[in-house]
mmCIF file of C-alpha atoms in Angstrom:
data_model
loop_
_atom_site.group_PDB
_atom_site.id
_atom_site.type_symbol
_atom_site.label_atom_id
_atom_site.label_comp_id
_atom_site.label_asym_id
_atom_site.label_seq_id
_atom_site.Cartn_x
_atom_site.Cartn_y
_atom_site.Cartn_z
ATOM 1 C CA MET A 1 0.000 0.000 0.000
ATOM 2 C CA ALA A 2 1.360 3.419 -0.979
ATOM 3 C CA SER A 3 2.341 5.814 1.773
ATOM 4 C CA LEU A 4 0.397 9.061 2.154
ATOM 5 C CA ILE A 5 3.403 10.834 3.716
ATOM 6 C CA PRO A 6 6.762 11.506 2.005
ATOM 7 C CA GLY A 7 9.620 9.378 3.309
ATOM 8 C CA ASN A 8 13.027 8.842 1.682
ATOM 9 C CA LEU A 9 14.795 9.987 4.870
ATOM 10 C CA HIS A 10 13.491 13.532 4.626
ATOM 11 C CA THR A 11 13.381 15.534 7.842
ATOM 12 C CA THR A 12 10.756 16.962 10.146
ATOM 13 C CA ALA A 13 10.523 17.555 13.906
ATOM 14 C CA MET A 14 8.154 17.596 16.858
ATOM 15 C CA GLY A 15 6.326 20.823 17.623
ATOM 16 C CA ILE A 16 7.846 22.201 20.827
ATOM 17 C CA LEU A 17 10.844 24.536 20.635
ATOM 18 C CA PRO A 18 12.713 26.305 23.479
ATOM 19 C CA HIS A 19 12.657 29.779 21.916
ATOM 20 C CA ASP A 20 10.990 32.795 23.501
ATOM 21 C CA GLN A 21 10.699 34.722 20.214
ATOM 22 C CA VAL A 22 8.513 33.833 17.252
ATOM 23 C CA GLU A 23 10.693 34.580 14.228
ATOM 24 C CA PRO A 24 13.847 32.629 15.245
ATOM 25 C CA ALA A 25 11.676 29.657 16.173
ATOM 26 C CA LEU A 26 9.800 29.824 12.900
ATOM 27 C CA ARG A 27 13.044 30.002 10.910
ATOM 28 C CA LEU A 28 14.262 26.833 12.595
ATOM 29 C CA ALA A 29 10.944 25.066 11.995
ATOM 30 C CA LEU A 30 11.162 26.033 8.319
ATOM 31 C CA SER A 31 14.698 24.625 8.007
ATOM 32 C CA VAL A 32 13.550 20.998 7.868
ATOM 33 C CA ASP A 33 12.186 19.323 4.737
ATOM 34 C CA ILE A 34 8.681 19.105 6.194
ATOM 35 C CA PRO A 35 8.132 22.287 8.223
ATOM 36 C CA PHE A 36 5.721 22.754 11.093
ATOM 37 C CA TRP A 37 4.386 25.569 13.246
ATOM 38 C CA PRO A 38 6.249 25.534 16.574
ATOM 39 C CA GLN A 39 4.803 25.646 20.074
ATOM 40 C CA LEU A 40 6.749 28.013 22.340
ATOM 41 C CA PRO A 41 5.999 27.442 26.039
ATOM 42 C CA HIS A 42 8.835 29.808 27.026
ATOM 43 C CA LEU A 43 7.013 32.601 25.159
ATOM 44 C CA ASN A 44 3.783 32.520 27.154
ATOM 45 C CA TYR A 45 1.372 30.300 29.045
ATOM 46 C CA TYR A 46 -0.964 29.733 26.106
ATOM 47 C CA GLU A 47 1.804 28.060 24.073
ATOM 48 C CA ASP A 48 1.738 25.056 26.413
ATOM 49 C CA MET A 49 0.486 22.033 24.473
ATOM 50 C CA TYR A 50 -2.148 21.151 27.079
ATOM 51 C CA VAL A 51 -3.409 24.725 27.273
ATOM 52 C CA GLN A 52 -3.615 24.931 23.472
ATOM 53 C CA ALA A 53 -5.600 21.699 23.333
ATOM 54 C CA SER A 54 -7.996 22.916 26.031
ATOM 55 C CA GLU A 55 -9.386 25.860 24.058
ATOM 56 C CA HIS A 56 -13.220 25.665 24.058
ATOM 57 C CA PHE A 57 -13.388 22.448 26.096
ATOM 58 C CA PRO A 58 -16.105 22.880 28.742
ATOM 59 C CA GLY A 59 -15.054 22.845 32.374
ATOM 60 C CA ILE A 60 -11.468 23.962 31.878
ATOM 61 C CA VAL A 61 -10.062 26.352 34.475
ATOM 62 C CA LEU A 62 -6.921 28.115 33.263
ATOM 63 C CA MET A 63 -4.346 28.918 35.955
ATOM 64 C CA PRO A 64 -1.556 31.012 34.376
ATOM 65 C CA GLU A 65 -0.180 32.025 37.774
ATOM 66 C CA LYS A 66 0.575 28.343 38.514
ATOM 67 C CA ASN A 67 1.437 27.472 34.917
ATOM 68 C CA THR A 68 -1.173 24.737 34.846
ATOM 69 C CA LEU A 69 -4.874 24.106 34.221
ATOM 70 C CA ARG A 70 -7.630 22.196 35.980
ATOM 71 C CA PHE A 71 -11.124 20.860 35.348
ATOM 72 C CA ASP A 72 -14.314 21.800 37.173
ATOM 73 C CA THR A 73 -17.203 19.351 36.794
ATOM 74 C CA ASN A 74 -19.983 21.869 37.491
ATOM 75 C CA LYS A 75 -18.436 24.280 35.004
ATOM 76 C CA PHE A 76 -18.336 21.433 32.477
ATOM 77 C CA TYR A 77 -22.091 20.956 32.548
ATOM 78 C CA GLU A 78 -22.703 24.713 32.471
ATOM 79 C CA GLU A 79 -20.556 25.200 29.363
ATOM 80 C CA LEU A 80 -21.440 21.991 27.526
ATOM 81 C CA PRO A 81 -24.513 23.388 25.691
ATOM 82 C CA GLU A 82 -22.428 26.132 24.072
ATOM 83 C CA LEU A 83 -19.957 23.585 22.700
ATOM 84 C CA LEU A 84 -22.735 21.382 21.348
ATOM 85 C CA ASP A 85 -24.342 24.391 19.666
ATOM 86 C CA ARG A 86 -21.068 25.074 17.826
ATOM 87 C CA TRP A 87 -20.262 21.446 17.019
ATOM 88 C CA SER A 88 -21.027 21.666 13.300
ATOM 89 C CA ASP A 89 -18.770 24.717 12.868
ATOM 90 C CA LEU A 90 -15.389 23.129 12.158
ATOM 91 C CA ASP A 91 -13.578 26.475 12.161
ATOM 92 C CA TYR A 92 -14.605 26.909 15.795
ATOM 93 C CA PHE A 93 -12.284 24.037 16.729
ATOM 94 C CA ASP A 94 -9.168 25.446 15.097
ATOM 95 C CA ILE A 95 -6.501 27.213 17.169
ATOM 96 C CA SER A 96 -7.197 30.904 17.699
ATOM 97 C CA PRO A 97 -4.456 33.578 17.648
ATOM 98 C CA ALA A 98 -4.839 33.925 21.420
ATOM 99 C CA TYR A 99 -3.629 30.346 21.890
ATOM 100 C CA SER A 100 -0.732 30.347 19.418
ATOM 101 C CA ALA A 101 1.582 33.151 18.385
ATOM 102 C CA VAL A 102 2.980 31.111 15.492
ATOM 103 C CA TYR A 103 0.191 29.039 13.921
ATOM 104 C CA HIS A 104 -1.478 31.840 11.991
ATOM 105 C CA ARG A 105 1.895 33.349 11.069
ATOM 106 C CA PHE A 106 2.810 29.942 9.606
ATOM 107 C CA LEU A 107 -0.396 29.892 7.590
ATOM 108 C CA GLU A 108 0.477 33.272 6.060
ATOM 109 C CA LEU A 109 3.662 31.901 4.482
ATOM 110 C CA ASP A 110 4.128 30.496 1.000
ATOM 111 C CA LEU A 111 4.770 26.832 1.786
ATOM 112 C CA SER A 112 4.282 25.483 -1.724
ATOM 113 C CA GLY A 113 7.985 24.751 -2.197
ATOM 114 C CA TYR A 114 8.068 22.106 0.529
ATOM 115 C CA ILE A 115 7.330 18.423 -0.053
ATOM 116 C CA ALA A 116 4.753 18.489 2.777
ATOM 117 C CA ILE A 117 3.813 20.445 5.901
ATOM 118 C CA ARG A 118 2.783 19.294 9.347
ATOM 119 C CA GLY A 119 0.726 20.328 12.349
ATOM 120 C CA GLN A 120 0.199 18.908 15.809
ATOM 121 C CA MET A 121 -2.266 18.671 18.673
ATOM 122 C CA GLU A 122 -2.169 17.043 22.093
ATOM 123 C CA GLY A 123 -3.889 13.666 22.136
ATOM 124 C CA PRO A 124 -6.844 12.592 24.287
ATOM 125 C CA VAL A 125 -5.070 9.973 26.397
ATOM 126 C CA SER A 126 -2.301 12.317 27.514
ATOM 127 C CA PHE A 127 -4.712 15.223 27.997
ATOM 128 C CA GLY A 128 -7.119 13.075 29.976
ATOM 129 C CA LEU A 129 -4.380 11.730 32.240
ATOM 130 C CA LYS A 130 -2.803 15.149 32.784
ATOM 131 C CA VAL A 131 -5.841 17.303 33.554
ATOM 132 C CA LEU A 132 -7.270 16.824 37.050
ATOM 133 C CA ASP A 133 -10.727 17.628 38.382
ATOM 134 C CA GLU A 134 -11.654 19.229 41.706
ATOM 135 C CA ASN A 135 -10.952 15.909 43.447
ATOM 136 C CA ASP A 136 -7.480 15.593 41.887
ATOM 137 C CA ARG A 137 -8.733 12.782 39.667
ATOM 138 C CA PRO A 138 -7.657 12.637 36.002
ATOM 139 C CA ILE A 139 -10.634 13.378 33.792
ATOM 140 C CA ILE A 140 -9.930 10.315 31.665
ATOM 141 C CA PHE A 141 -11.600 8.276 34.436
ATOM 142 C CA ASN A 142 -14.845 10.257 34.189
ATOM 143 C CA ASP A 143 -17.047 8.119 31.946
ATOM 144 C CA GLU A 144 -19.254 11.092 31.047
ATOM 145 C CA VAL A 145 -16.370 13.412 30.188
ATOM 146 C CA ARG A 146 -14.019 11.001 28.400
ATOM 147 C CA PRO A 147 -16.227 10.263 25.341
ATOM 148 C CA LEU A 148 -16.713 13.966 24.721
ATOM 149 C CA LEU A 149 -12.982 14.581 25.165
ATOM 150 C CA LEU A 150 -12.204 11.976 22.493
ATOM 151 C CA ASP A 151 -14.654 13.498 20.036
ATOM 152 C CA PHE A 152 -13.660 17.074 20.903
ATOM 153 C CA LEU A 153 -9.935 16.569 20.319
ATOM 154 C CA ALA A 154 -10.650 14.583 17.157
ATOM 155 C CA ARG A 155 -12.629 17.595 15.966
ATOM 156 C CA ARG A 156 -9.703 19.878 16.809
ATOM 157 C CA VAL A 157 -7.203 17.723 14.920
ATOM 158 C CA GLN A 158 -9.572 17.517 11.961
ATOM 159 C CA ALA A 159 -10.054 21.298 11.903
ATOM 160 C CA GLN A 160 -6.324 21.905 11.797
ATOM 161 C CA LEU A 161 -5.727 19.220 9.176
ATOM 162 C CA VAL A 162 -8.376 20.716 6.892
ATOM 163 C CA ARG A 163 -6.821 24.157 7.353
ATOM 164 C CA LEU A 164 -3.312 22.898 6.597
ATOM 165 C CA LYS A 165 -4.466 20.969 3.528
ATOM 166 C CA LYS A 166 -5.721 24.239 2.082
ATOM 167 C CA LYS A 167 -2.122 25.467 2.328
ATOM 168 C CA HIS A 168 -0.497 22.282 1.035
ATOM 169 C CA PRO A 169 -2.027 19.108 -0.454
ATOM 170 C CA ARG A 170 0.406 16.882 1.471
ATOM 171 C CA ALA A 171 -0.274 18.181 4.954
ATOM 172 C CA PHE A 172 -0.471 15.747 7.842
ATOM 173 C CA MET A 173 -0.860 15.774 11.617
ATOM 174 C CA PHE A 174 1.054 14.545 14.641
ATOM 175 C CA VAL A 175 -1.074 13.683 17.656
ATOM 176 C CA ASP A 176 1.241 14.103 20.646
ATOM 177 C CA GLU A 177 0.711 11.302 23.155
ATOM 178 C CA PRO A 178 3.457 11.258 25.809
ATOM 179 C CA GLY A 179 1.003 9.693 28.244
ATOM 180 C CA LEU A 180 0.816 6.451 26.259
ATOM 181 C CA GLN A 181 3.963 5.181 27.962
ATOM 182 C CA PHE A 182 2.064 5.090 31.269
ATOM 183 C CA ILE A 183 -1.120 3.271 30.291
ATOM 184 C CA PHE A 184 0.457 -0.170 30.437
ATOM 185 C CA SER A 185 1.627 0.243 34.017
ATOM 186 C CA SER A 186 -0.433 -0.533 37.080
ATOM 187 C CA VAL A 187 0.090 3.062 38.153
ATOM 188 C CA SER A 188 -2.299 4.608 35.657
ATOM 189 C CA GLY A 189 -5.360 2.389 36.090
ATOM 190 C CA TYR A 190 -6.236 3.155 32.458
ATOM 191 C CA THR A 191 -6.016 -0.170 30.644
ATOM 192 C CA ASP A 192 -4.732 -1.010 27.189
ATOM 193 C CA ILE A 193 -8.182 -2.393 26.308
ATOM 194 C CA THR A 194 -9.820 0.954 27.046
ATOM 195 C CA ALA A 195 -6.995 2.807 25.302
ATOM 196 C CA LYS A 196 -7.469 0.694 22.168
ATOM 197 C CA GLU A 197 -11.182 1.438 22.047
ATOM 198 C CA ASP A 198 -10.636 5.123 22.740
ATOM 199 C CA LEU A 199 -7.841 5.646 20.201
ATOM 200 C CA ASP A 200 -9.706 3.717 17.512
ATOM 201 C CA ARG A 201 -12.776 5.896 18.123
ATOM 202 C CA PHE A 202 -10.614 9.028 18.084
ATOM 203 C CA PHE A 203 -8.725 8.331 14.848
ATOM 204 C CA ALA A 204 -11.846 7.106 13.031
ATOM 205 C CA GLN A 205 -13.084 10.721 13.101
ATOM 206 C CA ILE A 206 -9.942 12.230 11.529
ATOM 207 C CA ASP A 207 -9.047 12.266 7.851
ATOM 208 C CA HIS A 208 -5.788 10.757 6.677
ATOM 209 C CA PRO A 209 -2.871 11.259 6.931
ATOM 210 C CA ARG A 210 -2.281 11.437 10.674
ATOM 211 C CA GLY A 211 -0.382 9.566 13.339
ATOM 212 C CA ILE A 212 1.185 9.623 16.787
ATOM 213 C CA HIS A 213 4.344 11.222 18.106
ATOM 214 C CA LEU A 214 5.789 10.344 21.491
ATOM 215 C CA CYS A 215 9.203 10.302 23.126
ATOM 216 C CA GLY A 216 8.585 7.619 25.747
ATOM 217 C CA ASN A 217 8.591 3.834 25.649
ATOM 218 C CA PRO A 218 5.034 2.458 25.359
ATOM 219 C CA ASP A 219 3.885 -0.929 24.099
ATOM 220 C CA TRP A 220 5.120 -0.663 20.509
ATOM 221 C CA GLU A 221 3.066 -3.634 19.327
ATOM 222 C CA PHE A 222 -0.052 -1.847 20.553
ATOM 223 C CA LEU A 223 0.802 1.330 18.612
ATOM 224 C CA LEU A 224 1.968 -0.402 15.433
ATOM 225 C CA ASN A 225 -1.410 -2.131 15.231
ATOM 226 C CA ARG A 226 -3.404 1.108 15.324
ATOM 227 C CA ASP A 227 -4.762 2.872 12.229
ATOM 228 C CA LEU A 228 -1.855 5.310 11.906
ATOM 229 C CA ASP A 229 -0.153 6.746 8.849
ATOM 230 C CA ILE A 230 2.959 7.689 10.815
ATOM 231 C CA LEU A 231 4.564 6.792 14.126
ATOM 232 C CA SER A 232 7.231 9.207 15.338
ATOM 233 C CA LEU A 233 9.490 8.045 18.167
ATOM 234 C CA ASP A 234 12.718 8.618 20.076
ATOM 235 C CA THR A 235 15.104 6.176 18.402
ATOM 236 C CA PHE A 236 18.139 7.585 20.180
ATOM 237 C CA THR A 237 16.785 6.393 23.540
ATOM 238 C CA ASN A 238 14.508 3.487 22.588
ATOM 239 C CA GLY A 239 16.123 2.053 19.462
ATOM 240 C CA GLU A 240 17.410 -1.110 21.121
ATOM 241 C CA ILE A 241 13.914 -1.947 22.331
ATOM 242 C CA LEU A 242 12.478 -1.558 18.828
ATOM 243 C CA LYS A 243 14.695 -4.361 17.527
ATOM 244 C CA ALA A 244 12.258 -6.819 19.105
ATOM 245 C CA TYR A 245 9.328 -5.563 16.987
ATOM 246 C CA GLY A 246 10.560 -6.388 13.486
ATOM 247 C CA LYS A 247 7.482 -8.324 12.381
ATOM 248 C CA HIS A 248 5.155 -5.597 13.656
ATOM 249 C CA LEU A 249 7.189 -2.867 11.937
ATOM 250 C CA LYS A 250 7.112 -4.944 8.758
ATOM 251 C CA ARG A 251 3.314 -5.112 8.765
ATOM 252 C CA PHE A 252 3.060 -1.411 9.616
ATOM 253 C CA LEU A 253 5.250 -0.473 6.641
ATOM 254 C CA GLU A 254 3.426 -2.844 4.301
ATOM 255 C CA ARG A 255 0.171 -1.063 5.221
ATOM 256 C CA GLY A 256 1.753 2.198 4.051
ATOM 257 C CA GLY A 257 2.882 3.438 7.458
ATOM 258 C CA VAL A 258 5.818 5.804 7.868
ATOM 259 C CA ILE A 259 8.279 5.764 10.766
ATOM 260 C CA GLY A 260 9.809 8.994 12.063
ATOM 261 C CA TRP A 261 13.176 7.961 13.488
ATOM 262 C CA GLY A 262 14.095 10.406 16.273
ATOM 263 C CA ILE A 263 17.818 9.823 16.051
ATOM 264 C CA VAL A 264 19.456 13.199 16.778
ATOM 265 C CA PRO A 265 19.607 14.157 20.485
ATOM 266 C CA THR A 266 18.726 17.714 21.477
ATOM 267 C CA TRP A 267 20.002 17.863 25.058
ATOM 268 C CA CYS A 268 23.503 19.142 25.801
ATOM 269 C CA GLU A 269 24.955 16.092 27.536
ATOM 270 C CA ALA A 270 24.105 13.725 24.681
ATOM 271 C CA VAL A 271 25.167 16.116 21.919
ATOM 272 C CA GLU A 272 28.550 16.668 23.568
ATOM 273 C CA GLU A 273 29.237 12.927 23.450
ATOM 274 C CA ALA A 274 27.798 12.236 19.990
ATOM 275 C CA SER A 275 28.782 12.847 16.375
ATOM 276 C CA ILE A 276 26.965 12.620 13.068
ATOM 277 C CA GLU A 277 29.048 9.570 12.161
ATOM 278 C CA GLN A 278 28.076 7.766 15.372
ATOM 279 C CA LEU A 279 24.404 8.569 14.894
ATOM 280 C CA ILE A 280 24.455 7.288 11.320
ATOM 281 C CA GLU A 281 26.185 4.086 12.436
ATOM 282 C CA TYR A 282 23.645 3.549 15.203
ATOM 283 C CA GLN A 283 20.631 4.192 12.959
ATOM 284 C CA GLU A 284 21.926 1.956 10.183
ATOM 285 C CA GLY A 285 22.645 -0.778 12.721
ATOM 286 C CA LEU A 286 19.031 -0.665 13.820
ATOM 287 C CA TRP A 287 17.835 -0.854 10.231
ATOM 288 C CA ASP A 288 20.155 -3.824 9.587
ATOM 289 C CA VAL A 289 18.564 -5.752 12.451
ATOM 290 C CA LEU A 290 15.075 -5.042 11.103
ATOM 291 C CA VAL A 291 16.109 -6.167 7.618
ATOM 292 C CA GLN A 292 17.389 -9.422 9.123
ATOM 293 C CA GLU A 293 13.936 -9.798 10.677
ATOM 294 C CA GLY A 294 12.350 -9.663 7.231
ATOM 295 C CA VAL A 295 11.732 -5.938 6.710
ATOM 296 C CA ASP A 296 12.389 -4.902 3.106
ATOM 297 C CA ARG A 297 15.211 -2.337 3.133
ATOM 298 C CA ASP A 298 13.941 -0.364 0.143
ATOM 299 C CA LEU A 299 10.463 -0.135 1.646
ATOM 300 C CA LEU A 300 11.918 0.818 5.015
ATOM 301 C CA LEU A 301 13.984 3.688 3.618
ATOM 302 C CA ALA A 302 11.200 4.873 1.313
ATOM 303 C CA GLN A 303 8.834 5.113 4.292
ATOM 304 C CA SER A 304 11.165 6.657 6.850
ATOM 305 C CA LEU A 305 11.662 10.209 8.058
ATOM 306 C CA LEU A 306 14.480 11.477 10.261
ATOM 307 C CA THR A 307 13.709 13.728 13.233
ATOM 308 C CA PRO A 308 15.300 15.023 16.425
ATOM 309 C CA ALA A 309 14.988 12.551 19.293
ATOM 310 C CA ARG A 310 12.764 14.792 21.418
ATOM 311 C CA CYS A 311 12.061 18.382 22.349
ATOM 312 C CA CYS A 312 14.263 19.941 25.020
ATOM 313 C CA LEU A 313 13.314 23.044 27.001
ATOM 314 C CA VAL A 314 15.949 22.915 29.747
ATOM 315 C CA ASN A 315 19.342 23.261 28.044
ATOM 316 C CA PRO A 316 21.554 25.866 29.758
ATOM 317 C CA ASP A 317 22.296 27.401 26.352
ATOM 318 C CA ARG A 318 18.544 27.772 25.727
ATOM 319 C CA TYR A 319 18.089 26.993 22.026
ATOM 320 C CA GLN A 320 21.662 26.717 20.676
ATOM 321 C CA THR A 321 22.019 22.959 21.164
ATOM 322 C CA VAL A 322 18.579 22.373 19.669
ATOM 323 C CA ALA A 323 19.555 24.458 16.627
ATOM 324 C CA LEU A 324 22.764 22.419 16.291
ATOM 325 C CA ALA A 325 20.706 19.230 16.398
ATOM 326 C CA TYR A 326 18.640 20.507 13.466
ATOM 327 C CA THR A 327 21.848 21.171 11.517
ATOM 328 C CA TRP A 328 23.069 17.656 12.262
ATOM 329 C CA LEU A 329 19.679 16.282 11.252
ATOM 330 C CA GLN A 330 19.847 17.854 7.797
ATOM 331 C CA GLU A 331 23.439 16.730 7.284
ATOM 332 C CA MET A 332 22.615 13.195 8.343
ATOM 333 C CA SER A 333 19.657 13.133 5.959
ATOM 334 C CA HIS A 334 21.749 14.352 3.030
ATOM 335 C CA ARG A 335 24.495 11.791 3.642
ATOM 336 C CA LEU A 336 22.090 8.878 3.909
ATOM 337 C CA GLN A 337 20.019 9.982 0.915
ATOM 338 C CA GLU A 338 23.189 10.132 -1.159
ATOM 339 C CA LYS A 339 24.405 6.752 0.089
ATOM 340 C CA TYR A 340 21.115 5.004 -0.667
ATOM 341 C CA ARG A 341 20.383 7.062 -3.809
ATOM 342 C CA LEU A 342 17.015 8.180 -2.571
ATOM 343 C CA GLY A 343 14.840 10.695 -4.389
ATOM 344 C CA GLN A 344 14.919 14.269 -3.176
ATOM 345 C CA ASP A 345 11.221 14.950 -3.724
#
């Protein structure tokens, strides 16, 4: 099955950047092959990915002074009718200028020269586990709230995807789900069976292409069996674990899925000890193991993107190491594309 997302070891990145100014962040986001609009939590409170996702959801209590947000059940029922009245208005679910300083600036640009463009939105599992109600209970455990949350965030992803496709025919979406690494532990109490039902319901409401990005270490078999067009992950940290999932990766690729290999570290300690040559050797070693497990190398390379390993907001040099990682990413892509004679478009 043909992939809906360009591969051939082109580059993209996750949405969060450490900058506190719009234009430098946007320039960096535009430096990859598949650009994106960055989220800038160091700029202001509303750039936080959970705050952005919360816009228009009933019951949300914003708390800028504590740099967090909460959920109030009574407020939820008071505000629910307004949301339902606006449900058919897809534009209502898109991100407003008040909740992103960069999104609408990104949409003003001429992006036709890129092979694709990308957006992102926080996913329902992570949002539901993160946001607590008045009893300090994650809202994902509220059986009246959770179904609406799934449908609401699906609507938000769909609104953004439709908007981006008007700018570029090969637009796609990342759904950020860092919380998925916790659902298979006894700590969360949110089971993989429920997560499967919820994610399948969620993605069924969103046009293709779309997929999941996360930096943690979830159950990869679980994710590779979902209806995703792309799975973006932190290879630098979790690559050794992925070697055990060759047959599942094979089926995912044969269905047209794309893997975003997060191979370039963005935090100072790792960058100081790494080199482009070492990263290439490590990534190729992982691919070699998968090929030995039956994955077709040509298919693998054709349906692979290269990305930074993860976002990093805490480097002492602020954004300099992250910018260096983007430079390494492009150089690594060019070297590997030349080695494997991959198309540049």
